[in-house]
CSV table of C-alpha atoms and ligand atoms in Angstrom, one decimal:
chain,number,residue,atom,x,y,z
E,1,MET,CA,0.0,0.0,0.0
E,2,ASP,CA,3.0,2.3,-0.3
E,3,PHE,CA,1.8,4.6,-3.0
E,4,ILE,CA,-1.6,5.3,-1.3
E,5,ASN,CA,-0.3,7.8,1.2
E,6,GLU,CA,-3.0,7.6,3.9
E,7,LYS,CA,-1.1,9.9,6.2
E,8,TYR,CA,-0.7,12.6,3.5
E,9,ILE,CA,-4.4,12.3,2.5
E,10,SER,CA,-5.5,12.6,6.1
E,11,GLU,CA,-3.3,15.7,6.6
E,12,LEU,CA,-4.9,17.3,3.5
E,13,LEU,CA,-8.3,16.6,4.9
E,14,GLU,CA,-7.5,18.1,8.2
E,15,ASP,CA,-5.7,21.2,6.8
E,16,THR,CA,-8.0,24.1,7.5
E,17,ARG,CA,-6.0,26.3,5.0
E,18,LEU,CA,-7.6,24.3,2.2
E,19,ASN,CA,-11.0,25.4,3.3
E,20,ASP,CA,-10.4,28.9,2.0
E,21,ARG,CA,-12.8,30.5,-0.4
E,22,SER,CA,-10.3,32.5,-2.4
E,23,LEU,CA,-8.1,29.4,-2.8
E,24,GLN,CA,-11.1,27.4,-4.0
E,25,LYS,CA,-11.9,30.1,-6.5
E,26,ASP,CA,-8.3,30.1,-7.8
E,27,VAL,CA,-8.4,26.3,-8.2
E,28,LEU,CA,-11.7,26.5,-10.1
E,29,LYS,CA,-10.2,29.1,-12.4
E,30,ARG,CA,-7.2,26.8,-13.1
E,31,SER,CA,-9.5,23.8,-13.6
E,32,ARG,CA,-10.9,25.5,-16.7
E,33,GLU,CA,-7.7,24.8,-18.5
E,34,ALA,CA,-8.6,21.1,-18.3
E,35,LYS,CA,-5.0,20.2,-17.4
E,36,GLY,CA,-6.0,18.3,-14.2
E,37,LEU,CA,-5.4,19.1,-10.5
E,38,THR,CA,-3.1,18.0,-7.8
E,39,LEU,CA,-4.3,16.1,-4.7
E,40,LYS,CA,-4.0,19.3,-2.7
E,41,GLU,CA,-6.2,21.3,-5.1
E,42,SER,CA,-8.7,18.4,-5.3
E,43,ALA,CA,-8.9,18.4,-1.5
E,44,SER,CA,-9.6,22.1,-1.5
E,45,LEU,CA,-12.5,21.6,-3.9
E,46,LEU,CA,-13.9,18.7,-1.9
E,47,ASN,CA,-14.2,21.2,1.1
E,48,ILE,CA,-16.6,23.4,-0.8
E,49,THR,CA,-19.9,23.8,1.0
E,50,SER,CA,-21.4,27.2,0.1
E,51,PRO,CA,-24.2,26.9,-2.5
E,52,ASP,CA,-22.7,29.6,-4.9
E,53,LEU,CA,-19.2,27.9,-5.0
E,54,LEU,CA,-20.8,24.5,-5.3
E,55,GLU,CA,-22.7,25.8,-8.3
E,56,GLU,CA,-19.5,27.2,-9.8
E,57,LEU,CA,-17.8,23.8,-9.3
E,58,PHE,CA,-20.6,22.1,-11.1
E,59,HIS,CA,-20.6,24.7,-13.9
E,60,THR,CA,-16.8,24.2,-14.3
E,61,ALA,CA,-17.1,20.4,-14.4
E,62,ARG,CA,-19.8,20.8,-17.1
E,63,GLU,CA,-17.5,23.1,-19.1
E,64,VAL,CA,-14.6,20.7,-18.9
E,65,LYS,CA,-16.7,17.7,-19.7
E,66,GLU,CA,-18.1,19.5,-22.8
E,67,LYS,CA,-14.6,20.6,-23.9
E,68,ILE,CA,-13.0,17.1,-23.7
E,69,TYR,CA,-15.9,14.7,-24.3
E,70,GLY,CA,-18.5,16.9,-25.9
E,71,ASN,CA,-22.1,15.7,-25.2
E,72,ARG,CA,-21.4,12.0,-26.0
E,73,LEU,CA,-22.5,9.2,-23.6
E,74,VAL,CA,-21.2,5.7,-24.3
E,75,LEU,CA,-23.7,2.9,-23.5
E,76,PHE,CA,-23.0,-0.6,-22.2
E,77,ALA,CA,-24.7,-3.5,-20.3
E,78,PRO,CA,-23.2,-5.8,-17.7
E,79,LEU,CA,-23.3,-9.5,-18.2
E,80,TYR,CA,-23.1,-11.5,-15.0
E,81,VAL,CA,-21.8,-15.0,-15.8
E,82,THR,CA,-21.6,-16.5,-12.3
E,83,ASN,CA,-22.6,-15.4,-8.8
E,84,SER,CA,-20.4,-18.1,-7.1
E,85,CYS,CA,-17.7,-16.5,-5.0
E,86,ILE,CA,-15.1,-17.6,-2.4
E,87,ASN,CA,-14.8,-14.2,-0.9
E,88,ASN,CA,-16.9,-12.8,1.9
E,89,CYS,CA,-17.2,-9.1,1.2
E,90,LEU,CA,-19.6,-7.8,3.8
E,91,TYR,CA,-21.6,-5.6,1.3
E,92,CYS,CA,-22.2,-8.1,-1.5
E,93,ALA,CA,-25.0,-10.7,-2.0
E,94,PHE,CA,-22.6,-13.0,-3.8
E,95,ARG,CA,-20.4,-13.5,-0.6
E,96,LYS,CA,-19.5,-17.1,0.2
E,97,ASP,CA,-21.5,-17.2,3.5
E,98,ASN,CA,-24.7,-16.1,1.9
E,99,SER,CA,-26.5,-19.4,2.1
E,100,LEU,CA,-29.8,-17.9,1.0
E,101,LEU,CA,-28.5,-16.8,-2.4
E,102,LYS,CA,-29.3,-19.2,-5.3
E,103,ARG,CA,-26.0,-19.9,-7.0
E,104,LYS,CA,-25.8,-20.0,-10.7
E,105,THR,CA,-23.1,-20.2,-13.3
E,106,LEU,CA,-24.2,-19.7,-16.9
E,107,THR,CA,-23.5,-22.4,-19.4
E,108,ILE,CA,-22.1,-21.4,-22.8
E,109,ASP,CA,-25.5,-21.8,-24.3
E,110,GLU,CA,-27.1,-19.6,-21.6
E,111,ILE,CA,-24.4,-16.9,-22.2
E,112,LYS,CA,-25.2,-17.0,-25.9
E,113,SER,CA,-28.9,-16.5,-25.2
E,114,GLU,CA,-28.2,-13.6,-22.9
E,115,ILE,CA,-26.1,-12.0,-25.6
E,116,GLU,CA,-28.8,-12.6,-28.2
E,117,PHE,CA,-31.2,-10.7,-25.9
E,118,LEU,CA,-28.7,-7.8,-25.5
E,119,VAL,CA,-27.9,-7.6,-29.2
E,120,ARG,CA,-31.6,-7.5,-29.9
E,121,GLN,CA,-31.9,-4.5,-27.6
E,122,GLY,CA,-29.1,-2.8,-29.6
E,123,HIS,CA,-26.2,-3.2,-27.3
E,124,LYS,CA,-22.6,-3.3,-28.7
E,125,ARG,CA,-20.6,-3.2,-25.5
E,126,VAL,CA,-20.7,-5.7,-22.7
E,127,LEU,CA,-19.0,-5.7,-19.3
E,128,LEU,CA,-18.5,-9.3,-18.2
E,129,VAL,CA,-18.8,-9.6,-14.4
E,130,ALA,CA,-18.0,-12.6,-12.3
E,131,GLY,CA,-17.6,-13.7,-8.7
E,132,GLU,CA,-14.2,-15.0,-7.8
E,133,HIS,CA,-14.1,-18.8,-7.9
E,134,PRO,CA,-11.3,-21.2,-8.9
E,135,LYS,CA,-13.6,-23.5,-10.8
E,136,LYS,CA,-16.7,-21.5,-11.8
E,137,SER,CA,-14.9,-18.4,-13.1
E,138,ASN,CA,-11.4,-19.7,-14.0
E,139,LEU,CA,-9.6,-18.3,-17.1
E,140,GLN,CA,-10.7,-21.1,-19.3
E,141,PHE,CA,-14.3,-20.3,-18.5
E,142,ILE,CA,-13.7,-16.6,-19.1
E,143,HIS,CA,-12.2,-17.4,-22.4
E,144,ASP,CA,-15.1,-19.6,-23.5
E,145,ALA,CA,-17.6,-16.9,-22.3
E,146,ILE,CA,-15.8,-14.2,-24.2
E,147,ASP,CA,-15.7,-16.4,-27.3
E,148,ALA,CA,-19.4,-17.1,-27.0
E,149,ILE,CA,-20.2,-13.4,-26.6
E,150,TYR,CA,-18.2,-12.4,-29.7
E,151,SER,CA,-19.7,-15.3,-31.7
E,152,ILE,CA,-23.3,-13.9,-31.7
E,153,HIS,CA,-24.2,-12.0,-34.9
E,154,LEU,CA,-27.9,-11.1,-35.5
E,155,ASN,CA,-28.8,-9.1,-38.6
E,156,GLY,CA,-25.7,-7.0,-38.5
E,157,GLY,CA,-25.8,-6.6,-34.8
E,158,ASN,CA,-23.1,-8.0,-32.5
E,159,ILE,CA,-21.1,-7.2,-29.4
E,160,ARG,CA,-18.0,-5.5,-30.5
E,161,ARG,CA,-16.2,-4.8,-27.2
E,162,VAL,CA,-16.1,-7.0,-24.1
E,163,ASN,CA,-14.7,-5.3,-21.0
E,164,VAL,CA,-14.2,-7.5,-17.9
E,165,ASN,CA,-14.7,-7.0,-14.2
E,166,THR,CA,-13.2,-10.0,-12.5
E,167,ALA,CA,-10.8,-10.8,-9.7
E,168,PRO,CA,-7.2,-9.7,-10.0
E,169,LEU,CA,-4.7,-12.0,-11.8
E,170,SER,CA,-1.0,-12.5,-12.0
E,171,VAL,CA,1.0,-10.9,-14.9
E,172,ASP,CA,1.1,-14.2,-16.8
E,173,GLU,CA,-2.7,-14.7,-16.3
E,174,PHE,CA,-3.3,-11.1,-17.5
E,175,LYS,CA,-1.3,-11.9,-20.6
E,176,ILE,CA,-3.7,-14.8,-21.3
E,177,LEU,CA,-6.7,-12.6,-20.5
E,178,LYS,CA,-5.4,-10.0,-23.0
E,179,SER,CA,-5.2,-12.6,-25.7
E,180,PHE,CA,-9.0,-13.2,-25.4
E,181,GLY,CA,-9.6,-9.8,-27.1
E,182,ILE,CA,-10.8,-7.8,-24.1
E,183,GLY,CA,-11.3,-4.0,-24.1
E,184,THR,CA,-10.9,-2.6,-20.6
E,185,TYR,CA,-9.9,-4.6,-17.5
E,186,GLN,CA,-11.7,-3.3,-14.5
E,187,CYS,CA,-11.1,-3.9,-10.8
E,188,PHE,CA,-12.3,-1.7,-8.0
E,189,GLN,CA,-10.2,-1.3,-4.8
E,190,GLU,CA,-13.6,-0.9,-3.0
E,191,THR,CA,-11.9,1.1,-0.2
E,192,TYR,CA,-8.4,2.5,-0.2
E,193,HIS,CA,-8.5,2.8,3.6
E,194,TYR,CA,-6.4,-0.1,4.8
E,195,GLU,CA,-8.1,-0.9,8.1
E,196,THR,CA,-11.6,-0.6,6.6
E,197,TYR,CA,-10.5,-2.8,3.7
E,198,GLN,CA,-9.4,-5.5,6.1
E,199,GLN,CA,-12.8,-5.4,8.0
E,200,MET,CA,-14.9,-5.4,4.8
E,201,HIS,CA,-13.0,-8.4,3.3
E,202,PRO,CA,-12.6,-10.8,6.2
E,203,SER,CA,-11.6,-13.9,4.2
E,204,GLY,CA,-10.7,-15.3,0.8
E,205,PRO,CA,-8.1,-14.0,-1.6
E,206,LYS,CA,-9.7,-10.6,-1.6
E,207,HIS,CA,-8.5,-10.0,2.0
E,208,ASP,CA,-5.1,-9.2,0.5
E,209,TYR,CA,-5.2,-5.4,0.0
E,210,SER,CA,-1.9,-5.2,-1.8
E,211,TRP,CA,-2.6,-7.9,-4.3
E,212,ARG,CA,-5.7,-6.0,-5.3
E,213,LEU,CA,-4.0,-2.5,-5.2
E,214,TYR,CA,-1.3,-3.7,-7.6
E,215,ALA,CA,-3.7,-5.4,-10.0
E,216,MET,CA,-3.5,-2.6,-12.5
E,217,ASP,CA,0.3,-2.6,-12.4
E,218,ARG,CA,0.3,-6.2,-13.3
E,219,ALA,CA,-2.4,-5.7,-16.0
E,220,LEU,CA,-0.4,-2.9,-17.6
E,221,GLN,CA,2.8,-4.9,-17.4
E,222,ALA,CA,1.0,-7.7,-19.2
E,223,GLY,CA,0.1,-5.3,-22.0
E,224,ILE,CA,-3.5,-4.5,-21.2
E,225,ASP,CA,-3.5,-0.9,-22.1
E,226,ASP,CA,-7.0,0.1,-20.8
E,227,VAL,CA,-7.5,-0.4,-17.1
E,228,GLY,CA,-10.5,0.8,-15.1
E,229,ILE,CA,-10.2,1.6,-11.4
E,230,GLY,CA,-12.9,2.5,-8.9
E,231,ALA,CA,-14.1,2.7,-5.3
E,232,LEU,CA,-17.3,1.6,-3.7
E,233,PHE,CA,-18.5,4.7,-2.0
E,234,GLY,CA,-20.1,4.3,1.4
E,235,LEU,CA,-17.5,2.2,3.1
E,236,THR,CA,-15.4,5.0,4.5
E,237,ASP,CA,-15.3,8.8,4.4
E,238,CYS,CA,-16.0,9.8,0.8
E,239,LYS,CA,-13.5,12.6,0.7
E,240,PHE,CA,-10.7,10.2,1.8
E,241,GLU,CA,-11.9,7.7,-0.9
E,242,THR,CA,-12.0,10.3,-3.6
E,243,LEU,CA,-8.4,11.6,-2.9
E,244,ALA,CA,-7.1,8.0,-2.6
E,245,LEU,CA,-8.8,7.1,-5.9
E,246,LEU,CA,-7.1,10.1,-7.5
E,247,ASN,CA,-3.8,9.2,-5.8
E,248,HIS,CA,-4.1,5.8,-7.6
E,249,ALA,CA,-4.8,7.4,-10.9
E,250,PHE,CA,-1.9,9.9,-10.7
E,251,ASN,CA,0.4,7.2,-9.6
E,252,LEU,CA,-0.4,4.9,-12.6
E,253,ASP,CA,0.1,7.9,-14.9
E,254,ASP,CA,3.5,8.8,-13.3
E,255,ARG,CA,4.8,5.2,-13.4
E,256,PHE,CA,3.3,3.9,-16.7
E,257,GLY,CA,2.7,7.1,-18.7
E,258,ILE,CA,-1.0,6.2,-18.9
E,259,GLY,CA,-3.6,6.9,-16.3
E,260,PRO,CA,-6.7,4.7,-15.9
E,261,HIS,CA,-8.9,4.5,-19.0
E,262,THR,CA,-12.0,4.8,-16.7
E,263,ILE,CA,-12.9,5.5,-13.1
E,264,SER,CA,-16.1,4.0,-11.7
E,265,ILE,CA,-17.9,5.5,-8.7
E,266,PRO,CA,-20.4,2.9,-7.5
E,267,ARG,CA,-22.3,3.8,-4.4
E,268,LEU,CA,-23.2,1.0,-2.0
E,269,GLU,CA,-26.7,-0.4,-2.7
E,270,PRO,CA,-28.8,-2.7,-0.6
E,271,ALA,CA,-27.8,-6.3,-1.3
E,272,PHE,CA,-29.8,-9.5,-0.5
E,273,ASN,CA,-28.7,-10.9,2.8
E,274,ALA,CA,-25.5,-8.9,3.0
E,275,PRO,CA,-24.7,-7.9,6.5
E,276,LEU,CA,-23.6,-4.4,5.7
E,277,SER,CA,-25.2,-3.0,2.7
E,278,HIS,CA,-28.6,-1.9,4.1
E,279,LYS,CA,-26.8,0.5,6.3
E,280,PRO,CA,-23.6,1.9,4.7
E,281,PRO,CA,-21.2,2.9,7.4
E,282,PHE,CA,-20.4,6.2,5.6
E,283,ALA,CA,-23.5,6.7,3.4
E,284,VAL,CA,-22.9,9.3,0.7
E,285,ASP,CA,-25.7,11.8,0.1
E,286,ASP,CA,-26.6,12.9,-3.4
E,287,SER,CA,-25.0,16.4,-3.0
E,288,SER,CA,-21.7,15.0,-1.8
E,289,PHE,CA,-21.8,12.4,-4.6
E,290,LYS,CA,-22.3,15.1,-7.3
E,291,LYS,CA,-19.5,17.1,-5.7
E,292,LEU,CA,-17.0,14.2,-5.8
E,293,LEU,CA,-17.9,13.4,-9.4
E,294,ALA,CA,-17.3,17.0,-10.4
E,295,VAL,CA,-13.9,17.0,-8.5
E,296,ILE,CA,-12.8,13.8,-10.3
E,297,ARG,CA,-13.8,15.3,-13.6
E,298,LEU,CA,-11.6,18.3,-13.0
E,299,ALA,CA,-8.7,16.4,-11.5
E,300,VAL,CA,-8.4,13.9,-14.4
E,301,PRO,CA,-10.1,15.5,-17.4
E,302,TYR,CA,-9.1,12.8,-19.9
E,303,THR,CA,-10.3,9.8,-17.9
E,304,GLY,CA,-13.7,8.3,-18.7
E,305,ILE,CA,-16.1,8.2,-15.7
E,306,ILE,CA,-18.6,5.4,-15.5
E,307,LEU,CA,-22.0,5.6,-13.8
E,308,THR,CA,-24.2,2.5,-13.6
E,309,THR,CA,-27.9,1.8,-13.1
E,310,ARG,CA,-27.2,1.5,-9.4
E,311,GLU,CA,-28.3,5.1,-9.3
E,312,ARG,CA,-31.9,6.5,-9.8
E,313,ALA,CA,-32.8,7.9,-13.1
E,314,GLU,CA,-33.3,11.5,-11.9
E,315,LEU,CA,-29.9,11.6,-10.2
E,316,ARG,CA,-28.2,9.9,-13.3
E,317,ARG,CA,-29.7,12.7,-15.5
E,318,GLU,CA,-28.0,15.4,-13.3
E,319,MET,CA,-24.7,13.5,-13.2
E,320,PHE,CA,-24.4,13.1,-17.0
E,321,SER,CA,-23.6,16.8,-17.3
E,322,LEU,CA,-21.2,16.8,-14.5
E,323,GLY,CA,-18.6,14.6,-16.1
E,324,VAL,CA,-19.9,11.1,-16.7
E,325,SER,CA,-18.9,9.7,-20.0
E,326,GLN,CA,-20.1,6.1,-19.9
E,327,ILE,CA,-23.4,4.7,-18.6
E,328,SER,CA,-25.0,1.3,-18.3
E,329,ALA,CA,-28.6,0.9,-19.4
E,330,GLY,CA,-31.2,-1.8,-19.2
E,331,SER,CA,-29.0,-3.7,-16.8
E,332,ARG,CA,-29.6,-6.9,-14.7
E,333,THR,CA,-27.2,-8.0,-11.9
E,334,SER,CA,-27.8,-11.7,-11.7
E,335,PRO,CA,-26.7,-14.5,-14.0
E,336,GLY,CA,-29.3,-15.3,-16.6
E,337,ALA,CA,-31.5,-12.4,-15.8
E,338,TYR,CA,-31.9,-11.0,-19.3
E,339,LYS,CA,-33.8,-14.1,-20.3
E,340,GLU,CA,-37.3,-12.7,-20.8
E,341,SER,CA,-38.9,-15.6,-18.9
E,342,GLN,CA,-37.0,-14.8,-15.7
E,343,ASP,CA,-39.3,-14.9,-12.7
E,344,ILE,CA,-38.8,-11.6,-10.7
E,345,MET,CA,-38.5,-13.3,-7.3
E,346,GLU,CA,-36.0,-15.8,-8.6
E,347,GLU,CA,-34.0,-12.9,-10.0
E,348,HIS,CA,-33.9,-11.2,-6.6
E,349,GLU,CA,-32.6,-14.3,-5.0
E,350,MET,CA,-29.6,-14.4,-7.4
E,351,GLU,CA,-28.8,-10.7,-7.9
E,352,GLN,CA,-25.8,-8.9,-6.6
E,353,PHE,CA,-27.5,-5.7,-5.5
E,354,GLN,CA,-30.6,-3.7,-6.1
E,355,LEU,CA,-30.8,-1.3,-9.1
E,356,GLY,CA,-32.0,2.3,-9.0
E,357,ASP,CA,-32.7,2.7,-12.7
E,358,HIS,CA,-35.0,0.1,-14.2
E,359,ARG,CA,-35.6,1.7,-17.6
E,360,THR,CA,-35.0,-0.1,-20.8
E,361,LEU,CA,-32.1,0.8,-23.2
E,362,ASP,CA,-34.7,2.4,-25.5
E,363,GLU,CA,-36.1,4.6,-22.7
E,364,VAL,CA,-32.6,5.7,-21.6
E,365,VAL,CA,-31.5,6.5,-25.1
E,366,LYS,CA,-34.5,8.7,-25.7
E,367,ASP,CA,-34.0,10.4,-22.4
E,368,CYS,CA,-30.4,11.1,-23.3
E,369,CYS,CA,-31.5,12.9,-26.5
E,370,VAL,CA,-34.2,14.9,-24.7
E,371,LEU,CA,-31.5,16.1,-22.3
E,372,GLY,CA,-29.1,16.9,-25.1
E,373,PHE,CA,-26.7,14.0,-24.8
E,374,LEU,CA,-25.6,12.0,-27.8
E,375,PRO,CA,-25.9,8.2,-27.1
E,376,SER,CA,-22.9,6.4,-28.6
E,377,PHE,CA,-22.5,2.7,-29.3
E,378,CYS,CA,-19.0,3.3,-30.7
E,379,THR,CA,-16.4,0.6,-30.1
E,380,ALA,CA,-13.9,1.9,-32.7
E,381,CYS,CA,-10.9,2.9,-30.5
E,382,TYR,CA,-9.8,-0.4,-29.3
E,383,ARG,CA,-10.3,-2.1,-32.6
E,384,SER,CA,-8.2,0.6,-34.3
E,385,SER,CA,-5.5,0.3,-31.6
E,386,ARG,CA,-6.3,3.6,-30.1
E,387,THR,CA,-5.7,2.4,-26.6
E,388,GLY,CA,-3.4,3.4,-23.7
E,389,ASP,CA,-1.0,6.2,-24.5
E,390,ARG,CA,-2.2,6.5,-28.1
E,391,PHE,CA,-5.7,7.2,-26.8
E,392,MET,CA,-4.4,9.7,-24.3
E,393,GLU,CA,-2.3,11.5,-26.9
E,394,LEU,CA,-5.3,12.0,-29.1
E,395,ALA,CA,-7.5,13.1,-26.2
E,396,LYS,CA,-4.9,15.6,-24.9
E,397,SER,CA,-4.4,17.1,-28.3
E,398,GLY,CA,-8.1,17.7,-28.6
E,399,ASN,CA,-8.4,15.3,-31.6
E,400,ILE,CA,-10.3,12.5,-30.1
E,401,GLY,CA,-13.6,14.4,-30.5
E,402,LYS,CA,-13.0,14.6,-34.3
E,403,LEU,CA,-13.0,10.8,-34.5
E,404,CYS,CA,-15.5,10.2,-31.7
E,405,VAL,CA,-18.3,12.4,-32.8
E,406,PRO,CA,-18.7,11.0,-36.3
E,407,ASN,CA,-18.4,7.4,-34.9
E,408,ALA,CA,-20.9,8.2,-32.2
E,409,ILE,CA,-23.4,9.6,-34.7
E,410,SER,CA,-23.0,6.7,-37.2
E,411,THR,CA,-23.4,4.0,-34.4
E,412,PHE,CA,-26.4,5.9,-33.0
E,413,ASP,CA,-28.0,6.1,-36.4
E,414,GLU,CA,-27.5,2.3,-36.7
E,415,TYR,CA,-29.2,1.9,-33.4
E,416,LEU,CA,-32.1,4.1,-34.5
E,417,ILE,CA,-32.7,2.2,-37.7
E,418,ASP,CA,-32.3,-1.3,-36.2
E,419,TYR,CA,-33.7,-1.2,-32.7
E,420,ALA,CA,-35.4,2.0,-31.6
E,421,SER,CA,-39.1,2.3,-30.9
E,422,ASP,CA,-41.1,4.7,-33.1
E,423,SER,CA,-41.0,7.5,-30.6
E,424,THR,CA,-37.2,7.2,-29.9
E,425,LYS,CA,-36.7,7.1,-33.7
E,426,LYS,CA,-38.4,10.4,-34.0
E,427,VAL,CA,-36.6,12.1,-31.1
E,428,GLY,CA,-33.3,10.5,-32.0
E,429,GLY,CA,-33.6,11.4,-35.7
E,430,ASP,CA,-34.2,15.1,-34.9
E,431,PHE,CA,-31.3,15.0,-32.5
E,432,VAL,CA,-28.9,13.5,-35.1
E,433,THR,CA,-29.9,16.3,-37.5
E,434,LYS,CA,-29.0,18.9,-35.0
E,435,GLU,CA,-25.7,17.3,-34.1
E,436,ILE,CA,-24.6,17.2,-37.7
E,437,GLU,CA,-25.4,20.9,-38.1
E,438,LYS,CA,-22.9,21.6,-35.2
E,439,LEU,CA,-20.0,20.0,-37.1
E,440,ASP,CA,-17.3,21.8,-39.1
E,441,GLY,CA,-17.2,21.4,-42.9
E,442,VAL,CA,-14.8,18.5,-43.2
E,443,THR,CA,-16.1,16.5,-40.3
E,444,LYS,CA,-19.6,17.2,-41.4
E,445,SER,CA,-19.1,15.8,-44.9
E,446,LYS,CA,-17.2,12.7,-43.5
E,447,THR,CA,-20.1,12.1,-41.1
E,448,MET,CA,-22.7,12.5,-43.9
E,449,LYS,CA,-20.8,9.9,-46.0
E,450,MET,CA,-20.8,7.5,-43.0
E,451,LEU,CA,-24.5,8.0,-42.5
E,452,GLU,CA,-25.2,7.3,-46.1
E,453,ARG,CA,-23.4,4.0,-45.8
E,454,VAL,CA,-25.3,3.1,-42.6
E,455,GLU,CA,-28.6,4.1,-44.2
E,456,SER,CA,-27.9,2.0,-47.3
E,457,GLY,CA,-27.5,-1.1,-45.0
E,458,GLU,CA,-23.8,-1.2,-44.2
E,459,ARG,CA,-23.2,-1.9,-40.5
E,460,ASP,CA,-20.3,-1.2,-38.1
E,461,VAL,CA,-19.2,1.9,-40.0
E,462,TYR,CA,-16.4,3.7,-38.2
E,463,TYR,CA,-13.0,5.4,-38.6
C,1,LIG,N1,-15.8,-10.4,-7.9
C,1,LIG,C1,-15.0,-9.5,-8.5
C,1,LIG,C2,-14.6,-8.4,-7.5
C,1,LIG,O1,-15.2,-8.2,-6.5
C,1,LIG,O2,-13.7,-7.7,-7.9
C,1,LIG,C3,-15.6,-8.8,-9.7
C,1,LIG,C4,-17.1,-8.6,-9.7
C,1,LIG,S1,-17.9,-7.7,-8.4
C,1,LIG,C5,-19.4,-8.5,-8.7
C,1,LIG,C6,-18.0,-6.1,-9.1
C,1,LIG,C7,-18.2,-5.0,-8.2
C,1,LIG,O3,-19.5,-4.9,-7.6
C,1,LIG,C8,-17.3,-4.9,-6.9
C,1,LIG,O4,-16.0,-4.5,-7.3
C,1,LIG,C9,-18.0,-4.0,-6.0
C,1,LIG,O5,-17.5,-2.6,-6.1
C,1,LIG,C10,-19.5,-3.9,-6.6
C,1,LIG,N2,-20.4,-4.2,-5.6
C,1,LIG,C11,-20.5,-5.3,-4.7
C,1,LIG,N3,-21.5,-5.2,-3.9
C,1,LIG,C12,-22.1,-4.0,-4.1
C,1,LIG,C13,-23.3,-3.4,-3.6
C,1,LIG,N4,-24.0,-3.8,-2.6
C,1,LIG,N5,-23.6,-2.2,-4.1
C,1,LIG,C14,-23.0,-1.6,-5.2
C,1,LIG,N6,-21.9,-2.2,-5.7
C,1,LIG,C15,-21.5,-3.4,-5.2
C,2,LIG,FE1,-17.3,-11.9,-4.5
C,2,LIG,FE2,-16.8,-9.6,-5.9
C,2,LIG,FE3,-19.1,-9.9,-4.4
C,2,LIG,FE4,-16.8,-9.7,-3.2
C,2,LIG,S1,-17.8,-8.1,-4.5
C,2,LIG,S2,-18.4,-11.2,-2.7
C,2,LIG,S3,-15.4,-10.7,-4.5
C,2,LIG,S4,-18.5,-11.0,-6.2
């Protein structure tokens, strides 16, 4: 745990000089350059409480998000392949000691039918999620699962990027995982606070804080360029957790020349028969949650921020503009739950935690357009080797938008033609027209040509 400097973070949180209005205003001014912040500057912004400065913080986060990412929101769905687990995390329904949870590991045929369901909804990106289990979720199984996911093609629709959220591996195992054709490897530290970590993870391999903390080092050493970090908010003080999460991001950037591709900010949700989750020890209210999102956006302007359907629809809407760049939609958190015949009680007895946003992909997509966000189903970057430092270079030079906007528009158009309901087609179609009008001459004509190809029946059009 040597690079998470608990002592320094605690000192920053106790330093009353960082609770100074003129300092906070200066930091906000500097944030507008979208060059990132130090830990100290981030700590000063986390101290903001006055409504006017809080509004200025949100406004600045909106500006920076718009500058780097524009109004795009990338969509994905999780796929839970097993809820068997040998760990005992106090907050999770999948914990080993939860004898009331119905255990299920999908067969390859079941994985294929889940993917058929997701492809029929219009999804192009899947996040494969698994409990940690030496037999049920070993590397061979993950390999077969990923192969099964990529194998499904339905009328031009298919999953084009599989990200994974699984237990940490050794360098050699990560090399094998990379060879399966994954996009991002995600693993959340849950809490960076060492003592709290030990309490929350009383047994199993996950008890080892350092093995988990250095997972991203090993993944990067193994050549996985895109790694996603995160913390489970609610386990310890959220200001501490935010600074430690940023500490991790800065540290990866310093040592490997690439920061994390994404940061996830799950909040602890109620989980079936989990001792802790119905009463988070450090519950994070909505206002603090929005504040920490805005601070992360300003501290690491080029890192994607993921928000899942754990959160309620109304809050998700507010958070889109504060810096979120990827969202899940139409999600289920138990293995096999996408199958339309799933009985709702049975699903509850197998799910990881309760969801806050139950809307379908179509409803979320339409809502994004109404709110002025462009839904993107793009998966071009990693298939064009724009990962790791190559992605960062493009992002930092301001050029990623030139590629992403046309790709977002063409994949969204594909979604509208193939999957959208009539009302979403109408709202989405008008939205696409407006988005094209905003483009400069060259990008506009490139995008128009891509749209012509999509509309004449070609699929997976990107550059
Ligand atoms: N088992 C692996 C692990 O723990 O890293 C990967 C999958 S685990 C299902 C994915 C994530 O779910 C965890 O990292 C944790 O942050 C999140 N999670 C677990 N219980 C949760 C809860 N009650 N509310 C919200 N998120 C939760
Ligand atoms: Fe297992 Fe992951 Fe749930 Fe912990 S969070 S019990 S490791 S599935």
